[in-house]
XYZ file of C-alpha atoms in Angstrom:
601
model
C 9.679 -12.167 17.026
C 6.219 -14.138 17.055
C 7.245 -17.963 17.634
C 5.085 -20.743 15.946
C 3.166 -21.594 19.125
C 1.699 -18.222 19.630
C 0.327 -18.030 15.860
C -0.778 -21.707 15.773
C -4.181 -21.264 18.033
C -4.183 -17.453 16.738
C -5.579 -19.290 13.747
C -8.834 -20.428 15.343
C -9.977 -16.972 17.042
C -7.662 -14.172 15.347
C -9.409 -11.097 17.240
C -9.538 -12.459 20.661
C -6.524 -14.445 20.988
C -4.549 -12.458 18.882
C -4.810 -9.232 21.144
C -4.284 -11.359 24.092
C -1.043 -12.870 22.221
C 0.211 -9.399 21.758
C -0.092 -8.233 25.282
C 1.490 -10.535 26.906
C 4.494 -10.461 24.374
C 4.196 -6.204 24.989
C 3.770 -6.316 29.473
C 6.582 -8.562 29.202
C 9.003 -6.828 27.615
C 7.348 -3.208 28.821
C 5.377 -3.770 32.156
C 5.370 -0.225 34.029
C 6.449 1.713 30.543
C 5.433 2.589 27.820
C 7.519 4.272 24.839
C 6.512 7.594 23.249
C 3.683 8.561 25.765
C 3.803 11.641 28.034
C 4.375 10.833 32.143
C 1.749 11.354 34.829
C -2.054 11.768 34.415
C -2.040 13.142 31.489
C -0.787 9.756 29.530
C -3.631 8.102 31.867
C -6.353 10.224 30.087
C -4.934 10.741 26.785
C -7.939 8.416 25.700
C -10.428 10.819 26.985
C -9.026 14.357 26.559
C -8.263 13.745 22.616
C -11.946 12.580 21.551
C -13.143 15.702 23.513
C -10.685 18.326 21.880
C -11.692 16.574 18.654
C -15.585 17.241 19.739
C -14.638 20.754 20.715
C -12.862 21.585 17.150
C -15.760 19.707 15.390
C -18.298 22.317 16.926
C -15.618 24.967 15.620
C -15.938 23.645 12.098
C -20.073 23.360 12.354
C -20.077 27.179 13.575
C -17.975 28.490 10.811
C -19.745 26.512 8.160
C -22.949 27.963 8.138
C -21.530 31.339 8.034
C -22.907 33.786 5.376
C -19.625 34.330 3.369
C -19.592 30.296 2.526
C -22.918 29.919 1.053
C -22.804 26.195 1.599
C -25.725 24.300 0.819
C -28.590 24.043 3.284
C -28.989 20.384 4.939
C -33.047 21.338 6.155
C -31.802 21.032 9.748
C -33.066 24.913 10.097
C -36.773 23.751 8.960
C -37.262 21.486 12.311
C -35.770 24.404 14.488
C -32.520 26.713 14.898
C -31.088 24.385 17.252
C -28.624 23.176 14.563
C -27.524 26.695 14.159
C -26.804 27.271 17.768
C -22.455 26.404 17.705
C -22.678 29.666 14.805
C -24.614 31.759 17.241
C -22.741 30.807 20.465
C -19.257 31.053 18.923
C -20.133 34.149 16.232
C -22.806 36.384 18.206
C -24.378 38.181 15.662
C -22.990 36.987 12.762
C -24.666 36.532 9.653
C -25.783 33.350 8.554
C -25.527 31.760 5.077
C -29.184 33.277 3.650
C -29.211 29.655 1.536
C -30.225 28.078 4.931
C -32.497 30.279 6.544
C -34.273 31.454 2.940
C -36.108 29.964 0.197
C -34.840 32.644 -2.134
C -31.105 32.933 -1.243
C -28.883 35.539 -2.227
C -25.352 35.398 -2.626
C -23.033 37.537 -0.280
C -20.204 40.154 -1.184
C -17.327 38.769 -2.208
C -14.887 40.724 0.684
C -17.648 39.056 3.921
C -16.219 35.242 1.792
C -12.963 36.136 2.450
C -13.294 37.851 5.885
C -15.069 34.913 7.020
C -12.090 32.312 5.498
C -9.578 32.271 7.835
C -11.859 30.668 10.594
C -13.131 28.194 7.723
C -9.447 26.930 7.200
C -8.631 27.582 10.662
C -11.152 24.958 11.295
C -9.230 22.129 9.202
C -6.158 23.130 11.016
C -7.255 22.608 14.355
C -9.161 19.241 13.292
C -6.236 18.017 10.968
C -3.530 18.712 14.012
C -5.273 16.924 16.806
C -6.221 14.141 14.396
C -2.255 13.580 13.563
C -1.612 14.160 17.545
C -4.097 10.886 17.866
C -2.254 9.025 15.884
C 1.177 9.861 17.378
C -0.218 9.566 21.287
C -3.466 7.255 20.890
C -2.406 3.812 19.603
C -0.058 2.970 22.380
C -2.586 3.474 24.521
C -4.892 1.667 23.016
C -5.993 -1.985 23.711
C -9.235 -2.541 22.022
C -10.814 -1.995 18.643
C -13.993 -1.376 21.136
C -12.443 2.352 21.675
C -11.857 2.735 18.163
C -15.768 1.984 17.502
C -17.004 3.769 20.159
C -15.272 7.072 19.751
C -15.452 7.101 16.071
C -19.116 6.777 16.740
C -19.475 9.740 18.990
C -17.548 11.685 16.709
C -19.446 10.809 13.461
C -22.600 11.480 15.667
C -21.749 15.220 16.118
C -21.087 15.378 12.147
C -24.558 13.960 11.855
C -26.015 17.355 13.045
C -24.244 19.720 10.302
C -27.128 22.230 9.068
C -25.169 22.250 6.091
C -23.389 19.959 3.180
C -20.346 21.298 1.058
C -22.099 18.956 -1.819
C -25.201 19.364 -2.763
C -25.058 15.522 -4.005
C -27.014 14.420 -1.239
C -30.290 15.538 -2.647
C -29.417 14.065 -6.303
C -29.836 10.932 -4.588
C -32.860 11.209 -3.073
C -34.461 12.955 -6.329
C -33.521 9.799 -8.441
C -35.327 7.769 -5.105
C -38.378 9.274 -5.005
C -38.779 8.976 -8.919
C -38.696 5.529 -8.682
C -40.369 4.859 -5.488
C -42.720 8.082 -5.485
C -43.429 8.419 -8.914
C -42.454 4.614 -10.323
C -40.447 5.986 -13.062
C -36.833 4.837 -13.809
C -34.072 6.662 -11.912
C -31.248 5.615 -14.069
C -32.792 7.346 -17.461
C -35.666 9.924 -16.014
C -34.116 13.589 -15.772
C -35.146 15.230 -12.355
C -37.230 17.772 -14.662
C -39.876 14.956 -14.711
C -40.597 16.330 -11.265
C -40.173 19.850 -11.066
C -43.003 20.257 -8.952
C -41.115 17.985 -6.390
C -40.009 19.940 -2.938
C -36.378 18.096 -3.730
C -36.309 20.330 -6.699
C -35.085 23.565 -5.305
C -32.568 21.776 -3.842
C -31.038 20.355 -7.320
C -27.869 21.595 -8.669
C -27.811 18.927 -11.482
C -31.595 18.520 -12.446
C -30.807 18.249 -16.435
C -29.138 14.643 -16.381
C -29.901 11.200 -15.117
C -28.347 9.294 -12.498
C -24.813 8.533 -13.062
C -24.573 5.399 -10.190
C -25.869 2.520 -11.183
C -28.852 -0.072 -9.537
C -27.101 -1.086 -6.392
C -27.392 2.765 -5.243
C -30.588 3.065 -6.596
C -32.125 0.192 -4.885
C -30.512 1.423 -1.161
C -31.884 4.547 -1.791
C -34.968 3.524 -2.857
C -35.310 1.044 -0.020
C -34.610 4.351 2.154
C -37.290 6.459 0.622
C -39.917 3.404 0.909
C -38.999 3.277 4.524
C -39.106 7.083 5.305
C -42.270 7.761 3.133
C -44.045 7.055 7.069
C -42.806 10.666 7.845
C -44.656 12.207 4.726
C -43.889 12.731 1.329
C -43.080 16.388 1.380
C -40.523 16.477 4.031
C -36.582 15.952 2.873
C -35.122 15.939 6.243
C -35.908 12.152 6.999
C -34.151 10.832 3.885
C -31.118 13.150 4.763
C -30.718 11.806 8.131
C -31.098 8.322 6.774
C -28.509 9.021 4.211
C -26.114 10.216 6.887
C -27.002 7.564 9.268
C -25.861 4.741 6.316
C -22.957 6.930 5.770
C -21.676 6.445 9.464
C -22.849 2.729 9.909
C -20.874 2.205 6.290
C -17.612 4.339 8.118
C -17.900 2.307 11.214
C -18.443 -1.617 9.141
C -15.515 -0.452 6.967
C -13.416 -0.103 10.073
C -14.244 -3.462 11.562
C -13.636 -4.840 7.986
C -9.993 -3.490 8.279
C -9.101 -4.587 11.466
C -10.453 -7.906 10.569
C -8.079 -8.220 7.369
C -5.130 -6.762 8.989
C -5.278 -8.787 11.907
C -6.351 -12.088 9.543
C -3.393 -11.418 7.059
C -0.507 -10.851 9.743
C -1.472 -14.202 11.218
C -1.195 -15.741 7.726
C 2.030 -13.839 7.311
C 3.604 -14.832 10.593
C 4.191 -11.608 11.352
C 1.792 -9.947 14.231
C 2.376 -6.435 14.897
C -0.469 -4.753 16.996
C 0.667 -1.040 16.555
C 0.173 -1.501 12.912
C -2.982 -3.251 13.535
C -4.289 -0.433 15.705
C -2.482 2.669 13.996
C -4.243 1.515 10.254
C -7.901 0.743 11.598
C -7.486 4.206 13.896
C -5.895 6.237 10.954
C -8.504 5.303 8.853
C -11.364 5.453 11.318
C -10.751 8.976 12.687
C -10.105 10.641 8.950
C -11.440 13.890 9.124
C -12.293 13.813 5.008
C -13.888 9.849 5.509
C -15.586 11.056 8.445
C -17.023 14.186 6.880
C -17.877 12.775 3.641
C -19.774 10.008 5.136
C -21.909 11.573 7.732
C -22.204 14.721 6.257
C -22.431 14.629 2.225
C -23.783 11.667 2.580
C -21.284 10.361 -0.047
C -21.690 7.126 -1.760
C -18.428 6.172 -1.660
C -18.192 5.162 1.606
C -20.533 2.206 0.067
C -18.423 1.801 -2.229
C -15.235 1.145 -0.397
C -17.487 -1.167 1.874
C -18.330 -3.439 -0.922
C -14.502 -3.040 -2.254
C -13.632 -4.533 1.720
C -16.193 -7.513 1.361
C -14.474 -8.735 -1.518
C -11.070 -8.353 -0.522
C -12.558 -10.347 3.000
C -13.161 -12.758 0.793
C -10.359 -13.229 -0.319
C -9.248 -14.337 3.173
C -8.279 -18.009 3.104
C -10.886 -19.851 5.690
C -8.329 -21.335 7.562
C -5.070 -19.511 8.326
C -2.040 -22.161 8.015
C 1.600 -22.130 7.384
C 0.816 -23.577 4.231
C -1.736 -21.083 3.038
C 0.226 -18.391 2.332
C 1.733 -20.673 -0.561
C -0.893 -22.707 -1.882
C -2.561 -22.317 -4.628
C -6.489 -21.382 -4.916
C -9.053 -24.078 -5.933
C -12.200 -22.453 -5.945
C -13.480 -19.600 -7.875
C -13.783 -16.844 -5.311
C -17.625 -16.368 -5.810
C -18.529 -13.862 -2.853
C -15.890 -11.447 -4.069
C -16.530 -11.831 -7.366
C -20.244 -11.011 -6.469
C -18.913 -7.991 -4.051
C -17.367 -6.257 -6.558
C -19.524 -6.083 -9.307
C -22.199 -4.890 -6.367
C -19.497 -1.933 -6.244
C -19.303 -1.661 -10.131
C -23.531 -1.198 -9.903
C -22.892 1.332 -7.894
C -20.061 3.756 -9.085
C -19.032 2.225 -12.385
C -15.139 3.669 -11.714
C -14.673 0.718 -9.583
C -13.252 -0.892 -12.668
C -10.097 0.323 -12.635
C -9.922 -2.184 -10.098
C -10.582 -5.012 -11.157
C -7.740 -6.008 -13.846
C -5.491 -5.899 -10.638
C -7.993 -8.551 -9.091
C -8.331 -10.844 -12.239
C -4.575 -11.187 -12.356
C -4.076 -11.921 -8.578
C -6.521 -14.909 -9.364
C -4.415 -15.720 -12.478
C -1.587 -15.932 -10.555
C -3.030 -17.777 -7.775
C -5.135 -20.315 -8.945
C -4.330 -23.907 -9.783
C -6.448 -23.595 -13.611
C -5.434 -19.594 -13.969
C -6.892 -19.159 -17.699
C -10.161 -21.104 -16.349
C -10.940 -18.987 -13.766
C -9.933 -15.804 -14.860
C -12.689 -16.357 -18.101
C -14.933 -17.975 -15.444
C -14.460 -15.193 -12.980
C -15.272 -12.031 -16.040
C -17.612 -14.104 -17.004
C -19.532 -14.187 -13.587
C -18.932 -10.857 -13.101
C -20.190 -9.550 -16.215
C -23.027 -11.866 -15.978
C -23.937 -10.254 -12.002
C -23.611 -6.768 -14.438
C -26.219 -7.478 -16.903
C -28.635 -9.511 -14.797
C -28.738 -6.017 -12.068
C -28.942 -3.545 -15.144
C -31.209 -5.450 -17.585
C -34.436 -4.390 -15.461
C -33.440 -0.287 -16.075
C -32.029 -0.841 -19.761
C -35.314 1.226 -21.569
C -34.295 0.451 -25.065
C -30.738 1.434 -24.596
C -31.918 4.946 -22.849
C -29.526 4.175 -19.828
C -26.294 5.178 -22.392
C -27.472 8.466 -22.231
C -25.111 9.722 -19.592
C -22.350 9.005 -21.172
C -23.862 12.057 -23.356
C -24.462 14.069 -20.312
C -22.420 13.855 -17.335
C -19.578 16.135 -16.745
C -17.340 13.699 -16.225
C -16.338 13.035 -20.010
C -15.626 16.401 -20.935
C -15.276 19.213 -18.115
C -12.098 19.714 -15.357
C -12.321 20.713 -11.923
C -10.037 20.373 -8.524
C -7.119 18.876 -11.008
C -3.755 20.085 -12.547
C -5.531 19.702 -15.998
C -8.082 22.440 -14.566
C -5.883 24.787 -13.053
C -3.448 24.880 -16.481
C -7.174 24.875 -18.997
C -7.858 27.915 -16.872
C -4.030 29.436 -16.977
C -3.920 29.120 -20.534
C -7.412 30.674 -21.245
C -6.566 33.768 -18.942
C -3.251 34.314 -20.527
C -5.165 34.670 -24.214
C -7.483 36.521 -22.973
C -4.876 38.888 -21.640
C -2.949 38.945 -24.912
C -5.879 40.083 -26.911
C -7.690 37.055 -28.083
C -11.329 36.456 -27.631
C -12.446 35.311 -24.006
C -12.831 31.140 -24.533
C -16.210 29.948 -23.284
C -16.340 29.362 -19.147
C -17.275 25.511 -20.134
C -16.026 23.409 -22.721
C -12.833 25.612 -24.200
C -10.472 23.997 -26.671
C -8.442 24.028 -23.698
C -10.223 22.450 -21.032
C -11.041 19.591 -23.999
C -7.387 19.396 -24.584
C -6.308 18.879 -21.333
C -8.878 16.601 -20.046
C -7.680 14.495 -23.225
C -4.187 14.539 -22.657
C -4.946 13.671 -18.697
C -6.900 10.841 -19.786
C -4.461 9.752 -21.955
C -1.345 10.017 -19.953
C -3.814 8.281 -17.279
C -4.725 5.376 -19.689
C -0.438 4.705 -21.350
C 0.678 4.924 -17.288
C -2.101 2.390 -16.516
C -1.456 0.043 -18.843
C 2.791 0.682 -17.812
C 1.383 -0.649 -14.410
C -0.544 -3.267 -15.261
C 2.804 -4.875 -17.420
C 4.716 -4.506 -14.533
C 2.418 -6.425 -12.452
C 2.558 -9.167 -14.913
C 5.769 -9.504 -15.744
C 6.977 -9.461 -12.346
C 7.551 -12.470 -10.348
C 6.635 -10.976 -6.922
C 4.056 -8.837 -7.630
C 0.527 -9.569 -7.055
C 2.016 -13.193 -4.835
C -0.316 -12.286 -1.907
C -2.632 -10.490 -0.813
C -0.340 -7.753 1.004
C 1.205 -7.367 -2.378
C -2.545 -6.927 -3.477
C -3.060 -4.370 -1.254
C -0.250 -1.964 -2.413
C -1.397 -2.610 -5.986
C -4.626 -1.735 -5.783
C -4.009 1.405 -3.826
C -1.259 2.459 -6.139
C -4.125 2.033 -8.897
C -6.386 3.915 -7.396
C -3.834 6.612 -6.361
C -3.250 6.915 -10.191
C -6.830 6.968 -11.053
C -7.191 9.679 -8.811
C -4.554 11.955 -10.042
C -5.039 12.058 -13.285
C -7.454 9.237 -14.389
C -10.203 11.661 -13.478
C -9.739 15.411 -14.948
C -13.235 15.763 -12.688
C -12.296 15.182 -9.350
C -13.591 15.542 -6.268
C -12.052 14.784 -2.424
C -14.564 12.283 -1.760
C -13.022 10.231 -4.575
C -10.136 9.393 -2.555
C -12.483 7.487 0.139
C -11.495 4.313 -1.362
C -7.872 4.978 -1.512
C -7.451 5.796 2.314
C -8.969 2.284 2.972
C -6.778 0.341 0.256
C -3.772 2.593 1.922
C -4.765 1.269 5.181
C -4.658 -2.251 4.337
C -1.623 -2.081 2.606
C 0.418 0.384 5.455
C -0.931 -2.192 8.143
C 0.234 -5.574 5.996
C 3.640 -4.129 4.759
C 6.669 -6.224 6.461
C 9.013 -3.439 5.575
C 8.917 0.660 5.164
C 5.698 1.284 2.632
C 6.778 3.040 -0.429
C 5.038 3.483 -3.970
C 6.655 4.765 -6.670
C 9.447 4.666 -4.826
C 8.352 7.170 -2.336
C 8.550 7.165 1.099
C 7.402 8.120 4.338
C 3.882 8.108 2.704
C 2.323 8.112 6.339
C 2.903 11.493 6.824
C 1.776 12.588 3.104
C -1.503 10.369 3.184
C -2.667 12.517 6.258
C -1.470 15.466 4.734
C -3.498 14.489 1.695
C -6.848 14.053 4.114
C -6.009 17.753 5.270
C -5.633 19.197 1.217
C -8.668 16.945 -0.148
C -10.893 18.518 3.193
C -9.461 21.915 2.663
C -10.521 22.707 -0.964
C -14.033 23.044 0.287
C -12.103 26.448 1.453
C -11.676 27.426 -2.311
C -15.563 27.194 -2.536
C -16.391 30.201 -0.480
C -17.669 33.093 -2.209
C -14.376 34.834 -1.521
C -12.382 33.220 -3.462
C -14.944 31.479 -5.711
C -16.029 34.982 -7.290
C -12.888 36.839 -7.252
C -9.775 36.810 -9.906
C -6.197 37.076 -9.679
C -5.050 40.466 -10.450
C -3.077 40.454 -14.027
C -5.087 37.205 -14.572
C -8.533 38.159 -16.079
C -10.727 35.041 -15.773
C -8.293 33.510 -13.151
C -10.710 32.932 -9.891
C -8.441 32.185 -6.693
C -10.287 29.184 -6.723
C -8.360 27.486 -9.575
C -5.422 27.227 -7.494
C -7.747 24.293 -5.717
C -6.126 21.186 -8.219
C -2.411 22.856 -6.452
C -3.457 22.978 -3.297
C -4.924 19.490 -3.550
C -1.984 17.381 -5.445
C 1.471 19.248 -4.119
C 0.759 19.749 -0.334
C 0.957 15.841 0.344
C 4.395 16.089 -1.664
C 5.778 18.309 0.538
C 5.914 15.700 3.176
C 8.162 13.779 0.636
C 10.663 16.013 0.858
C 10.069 17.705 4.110
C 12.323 18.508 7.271
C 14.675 15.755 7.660
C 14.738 15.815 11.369
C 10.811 15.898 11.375
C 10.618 12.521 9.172
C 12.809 11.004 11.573
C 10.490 11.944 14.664
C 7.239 10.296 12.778
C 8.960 7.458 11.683
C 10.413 6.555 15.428
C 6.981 7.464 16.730
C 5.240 4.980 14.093
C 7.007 2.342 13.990
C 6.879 -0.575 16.210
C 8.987 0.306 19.555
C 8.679 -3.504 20.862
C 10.572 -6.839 19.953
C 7.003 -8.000 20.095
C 5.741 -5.577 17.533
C 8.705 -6.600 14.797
C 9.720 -9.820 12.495
């Protein structure tokens, strides 16, 4: 148990003081031993040999990538030298590699070479996903320092830097909307990319026909990217993709520092300091394979996203941490969060499934709830308007509403994989063949997953309101906003992508770390094990995108590509750890949950 004279100064310098706190409680209680770790040497370098088996399975997975059965998208690495191509060479002598890297005029590969060339692709994700759960069983007792946290998830991200290729071809959708505003001075958020065919980012399009679905916060980063890379020429890619990835991995490593600073801030306000939950959140989250990958590189603007998301909830953070705090009620219109998130709703406008969550913690919180709630939408929706006024055009910003695929197509979702079930089963009874895009099926479905999305939503939010206890602090924050976002993810977005998730591993984080009991949501449990088995699903379905399985169909299933199994393979792996071995739940529970009098209430 933490008495009251240990959390009294923790109040004035909760990093330093707090980690100092904790191990003198832990070398008291535990001086020559330590529970869980292996004997011998090989505990001693733990710390060591893990980041380096992690480095040696990341050069597995940036060998098998560029691979010519994948047909991943080039990252222009090749144009400055093969150098970036040297882990295929060394570990696949005489391989072929993906022709849309080394070729201006690519052409795909034979479907049997995509399916040949799979198993190391998944194989890959295995290795990575395994040692990454083996951290997190072995590392955090060993562990004393966020420094270590930093410093290795900074090597790490640094080999992901040098990918030759990205899974998403995103990455150069966001610098085409750049340089049209800062090459060309057009708009980005209305001009279509065909404005500049002649562009060398052109060829590199997969959406050219629609504008820019983020909003001016993204447009101005990028923009202040391109302005500060045009020194390197104006016909070269390569230095805006290396800035993008570098933002990625500073965005990754702030986002960290931002959770260990609210764990360790709201267990001091709680009373209740536990440093293996401190360390095991910020390390889970820091060493994610998906976050990792999607920040450094795609390039994904998400990881932005769940920064600004962070800010606000930091925020939120009372300034000083009393016994009294935890109770009191707020007096003061929390500007700087108000002002973070709509930042995050200027940049990916699906941040505001967030925000009724937020608006009723303040209602519940504050001393003049109506008055600050109105004051609060007000200020935010005044932030909105002030940032978008200057790219309005008459109205032409609306437009991709119109045009995005967002609105009316599925993909990597339950809702795609039965549109696509239904369609092959006509098709094998005799009916006409339904169009590839835009079937009464696919229409339905999104509809209904929107729907279901929109009546379980609105379930939630009543609960939240009706409830005493919900929503009472910001723990209880935590777990509702990742449960919201969980939900939004599922099926409040018939197009879905992994990177979507970004913000819900850093909500889960928060809310695993801050929970004084065993997390559930929903009323399920043991979510630690299913959350990394959800990093492993959302990182694997880049395995469905191989021409293997993109390009081939079921047998019996006419129209049925192997790849339609993705929204399966995405939403019921995680489950299984929900109803998994009994014996193994028992293991990762002992293992992750605080072995120390010091660590517990």
């Amino acid at each position: 148990m933490v008495h009251a004279e240990i959390i009294a100064p923790l109040a004035l310098e909760p990093d330093s003081v707090y980690t100092r706190a904790m191990q003198t409680n832990i070398d008291a209680i535990h001086p020559n031993n330590e529970v869980g770790t292996p004997p011998g040497k090989v505990r001693h370098y733990l710390p060591m040999i893990l980041p380096l088996a992690m480095l040696g399975a990341i050069l597995f997975l940036d060998g098998a990538l560029p691979l010519g059965g994948f047909w991943f998208h080039t990252a222009l690495l090749s144009t400055i030298g093969l150098w970036s191509l040297l882990p295929t060479h060394l570990l696949f002598p005489g391989w072929a590699v993906s022709s849309s890297i080394t070729s201006a005029n690519p052409t795909a590969p034979p479907d049997i070479l995509g399916w040949l060339q799979m198993p190391f692709l998944i194989s890959a994700f295995i290795i990575i996903f395994l040692l990454y759960v083996l951290a997190l069983y072995r590392l955090p007792r060993r562990i004393t320092s966020y420094r270590y946290i930093v410093y290795s998830t900074l090597l790490l991200g640094g080999l992901y830097l040098l990918f030759p290729v990205v899974t998403s071809p995103d990455i150069f959708s966001y610098i085409a909307y750049a340089r049209i505003g800062v090459i060309y001075h057009l708009n980005p958020l209305t001009t279509l990319p065909t404005a500049i065919h002649a562009d060398p980012v052109y060829p590199q399009l997969y959406w050219n026909d629609q504008p820019s679905a983020y909003g001016p916060i993204w447009a101005g980063i990028t923009c202040v990217l391109q302005w500060l890379t045009l020194g390197f020429g104006t016909q070269s890619l390569l230095p805006m993709v290396l800035a993008l990835r570098l933002l990625g991995l500073g965005t990754h490593l702030c986002s960290t520092l931002l959770i260990w600073s609210i764990v360790g801030r709201v267990q001091l306000l709680q009373g209740q300091v536990s440093a293996t939950k401190r360390w095991l959140a910020t390390f889970a989250f820091a060493w994610n394979p998906l976050l990792l990958f999607e920040a450094t590189v795609n390039a994904h603007n998400d990881a932005q996203l769940l920064l600004f998301m962070l800010l606000a909830l930091w925020f939120l953070l009372p300034a000083r941490q009393t016994a009294t705090t935890a109770t009191s009620r707020q007096a003061k219109i929390p500007i700087l969060t108000v002002v973070m998130l709509a930042f995050a709703a200027c940049l990916k406008i699906n941040l505001l499934v967030l925000l009724p969550f937020v608006l009723l913690f303040l209602f519940k919180q504050a001393r003049r709830p109506l008055l600050t709630v109105i004051a609060t939408a007000l200020l935010f929706g005044g932030i909105i308007v002030l940032l978008y006024a200057p790219f309005w055009q008459n109205g032409a910003i609306l437009n991709i509403v119109h045009t995005n695929p967002t609105t009316t197509r599925d993909i990597n979702t339950l809702s795609e994989f039965l549109s696509r079930l239904y369609n092959s089963v006509i098709t094998d009874l005799g009916f006409p063949r339904p169009p590839y895009y835009g079937s009464a099926a696919e229409t339905t479905s999104h509809t209904l997953s929107l729907g279901l999305f929109v009546v379980l939503y609105a379930l939630l939010f009543w609960q939240a309101l009706r409830s005493a206890k919900a929503l009472y602090s910001l723990p209880s924050l935590f777990r509702w906003l990742t449960l919201a976002w969980l939900l939004y993810c599922v099926i409040g977005t018939p197009w879905f992508w992994p990177w979507y998730t970004v913000t819900f591993f850093g909500l889960f984080a928060l809310a695993a770390a801050t929970s004084t009991d065993e997390l559930s949501l929903f009323g399920l449990t043991h979510l630690p094990l299913a959350v990394s088995l959800l990093a492993f699903s959302m990182l694997s379905i880049y395995c469905f995108y191989a021409w293997g399985p993109h390009d081939t169909y079921i047998p019996g299933l006419p129209d049925f590509q192997w790849a339609y199994l993705r929204g399966l393979w995405a939403w019921l792996l995680p489950l299984l750890a929900l109803r998994g071995n009994r014996h193994l739940r028992i293991a990762l529970r002992y293992h992750t949950s605080p072995q120390n009098p010091a660590d517990q209430r």
